[in-house]
Amino acid sequence: QVQLVESGGGLVQAGGSLRLSCAAPRVTFRSYGMGWFRQAPGEEREFVAGISGSGGFTAYADSVKGRFTISRDNAKNTVWLQMNSLKPEDTAVYYCAAAYGSMSYRGHDFTSWGQGTQVTVST
């Protein structure tokens, strides 16, 4: 189990940007594929973006391609989600998650989850 600490959510107008951070202290961070998921009220949790342990491979949901960027710094044990051109439909609680050994887009492959951070995009 990996402790994940998220930050960076908030309220932003449509078209604006936010950057989410997720720190994972006290682990060999490069051993974990990392992902961002989100869940809107009344909706199922959905994959947003994922990155391999080395940072060399990334994957995105079609709904965020070209607008969101996932990145990581293994020296800082941190992964980020840069969100640009935000839309009201991006409003959700965003969760950081860790999967030991490889990158995945499937929620059940991730064994550790952050507490979630609220992102609200107003019109």
Coordinates of C-alpha atoms in Angstrom, one line a residue:
Q1 CA 0.0 0.0 0.0
V2 CA 1.3 3.4 -1.0
Q3 CA 0.4 6.6 0.7
L4 CA -0.7 9.1 -2.0
V5 CA -1.2 12.8 -1.1
E6 CA -3.0 14.9 -3.7
S7 CA -3.3 18.7 -4.1
G8 CA -4.2 21.3 -6.6
G9 CA -7.9 21.1 -7.2
G10 CA -10.2 24.0 -7.1
L11 CA -12.7 26.2 -8.9
V12 CA -11.9 27.5 -12.4
Q13 CA -13.8 29.1 -15.3
A14 CA -14.2 27.2 -18.5
G15 CA -11.2 27.5 -20.7
G16 CA -8.9 27.8 -17.6
S17 CA -6.2 25.6 -16.3
L18 CA -5.3 23.7 -13.2
R19 CA -2.4 21.5 -12.2
L20 CA -3.0 18.5 -9.9
S21 CA -0.1 17.0 -7.9
C22 CA 0.2 13.7 -6.2
A23 CA 3.1 12.8 -3.9
A24 CA 4.1 9.3 -2.8
P25 CA 6.7 9.6 -0.1
R26 CA 8.7 6.7 1.2
V27 CA 8.5 4.4 -1.8
T28 CA 10.6 3.5 -4.8
F29 CA 8.5 5.6 -7.0
R30 CA 9.8 4.5 -10.3
S31 CA 8.5 1.0 -9.6
Y32 CA 4.9 2.2 -9.9
G33 CA 2.8 3.0 -12.9
M34 CA 0.6 6.0 -11.9
G35 CA -2.8 7.1 -13.1
W36 CA -5.4 9.7 -12.7
F37 CA -9.0 8.9 -12.5
R38 CA -12.1 11.0 -11.9
Q39 CA -15.6 10.5 -10.7
A40 CA -18.5 13.0 -11.3
P41 CA -21.7 12.9 -9.2
G42 CA -23.9 10.0 -10.2
E43 CA -21.2 8.7 -12.6
E44 CA -18.8 5.8 -12.5
R45 CA -15.2 6.4 -11.9
E46 CA -13.3 6.8 -15.2
F47 CA -9.7 6.7 -16.4
V48 CA -8.2 10.0 -17.3
A49 CA -4.5 9.5 -17.8
G50 CA -1.7 7.1 -17.0
I51 CA 2.1 7.1 -17.0
S52 CA 4.7 4.3 -16.8
G53 CA 7.3 4.1 -14.0
S54 CA 10.0 5.5 -16.2
G55 CA 7.7 8.2 -17.6
G56 CA 8.4 7.0 -21.1
F57 CA 4.8 5.8 -21.8
T58 CA 1.6 7.8 -21.3
A59 CA -2.0 7.1 -22.1
Y60 CA -5.1 9.4 -22.1
A61 CA -8.8 9.1 -22.3
D62 CA -10.1 10.4 -25.6
S63 CA -12.1 13.1 -23.8
V64 CA -8.9 14.7 -22.5
K65 CA -6.4 14.1 -25.2
G66 CA -4.7 17.3 -26.3
R67 CA -5.9 19.2 -23.2
F68 CA -4.4 17.2 -20.3
T69 CA -0.8 16.2 -19.8
I70 CA 0.5 13.7 -17.2
S71 CA 4.1 13.8 -16.1
R72 CA 6.2 12.6 -13.2
D73 CA 9.5 13.3 -11.5
N74 CA 10.8 10.1 -9.8
A75 CA 13.4 12.1 -7.9
K76 CA 10.6 14.0 -6.2
N77 CA 8.2 11.0 -6.0
T78 CA 5.5 13.2 -7.6
V79 CA 3.2 12.9 -10.5
W80 CA 1.2 15.8 -12.0
L81 CA -1.8 16.3 -14.2
Q82 CA -1.8 19.5 -16.1
M83 CA -5.3 20.4 -17.2
N84 CA -5.8 23.0 -19.9
S85 CA -8.8 24.3 -21.8
L86 CA -11.0 23.0 -19.0
K87 CA -14.7 22.3 -19.7
P88 CA -17.7 22.1 -17.3
E89 CA -17.8 18.4 -18.1
D90 CA -14.4 18.0 -16.5
T91 CA -16.0 18.7 -13.1
A92 CA -15.3 15.8 -10.9
V93 CA -13.3 14.5 -7.9
Y94 CA -9.9 13.5 -9.3
Y95 CA -8.0 10.6 -7.8
C96 CA -4.4 9.7 -8.1
A97 CA -3.6 5.9 -8.1
A98 CA -0.6 3.7 -8.1
A99 CA -0.1 0.3 -9.7
Y100 CA 3.0 -1.7 -8.9
G101 CA 5.1 -2.8 -11.8
S102 CA 3.3 -1.4 -14.8
M103 CA 1.1 1.3 -16.3
S104 CA -2.6 0.5 -16.7
Y105 CA -5.9 2.2 -17.5
R106 CA -8.0 -0.3 -15.6
G107 CA -9.0 0.8 -12.1
H108 CA -8.7 -2.7 -10.6
D109 CA -5.0 -2.8 -11.5
F110 CA -4.4 0.1 -9.1
T111 CA -3.9 -0.9 -5.4
S112 CA -3.4 2.5 -3.8
W113 CA -5.5 5.5 -4.1
G114 CA -5.3 9.1 -3.0
Q115 CA -8.0 10.9 -1.0
G116 CA -9.3 12.8 -4.1
T117 CA -9.4 16.4 -4.9
Q118 CA -12.4 18.4 -6.2
V119 CA -12.2 20.1 -9.6
T120 CA -15.1 22.4 -10.5
V121 CA -15.3 24.1 -13.9
S122 CA -17.8 26.9 -14.1
T123 CA -19.4 28.2 -17.3

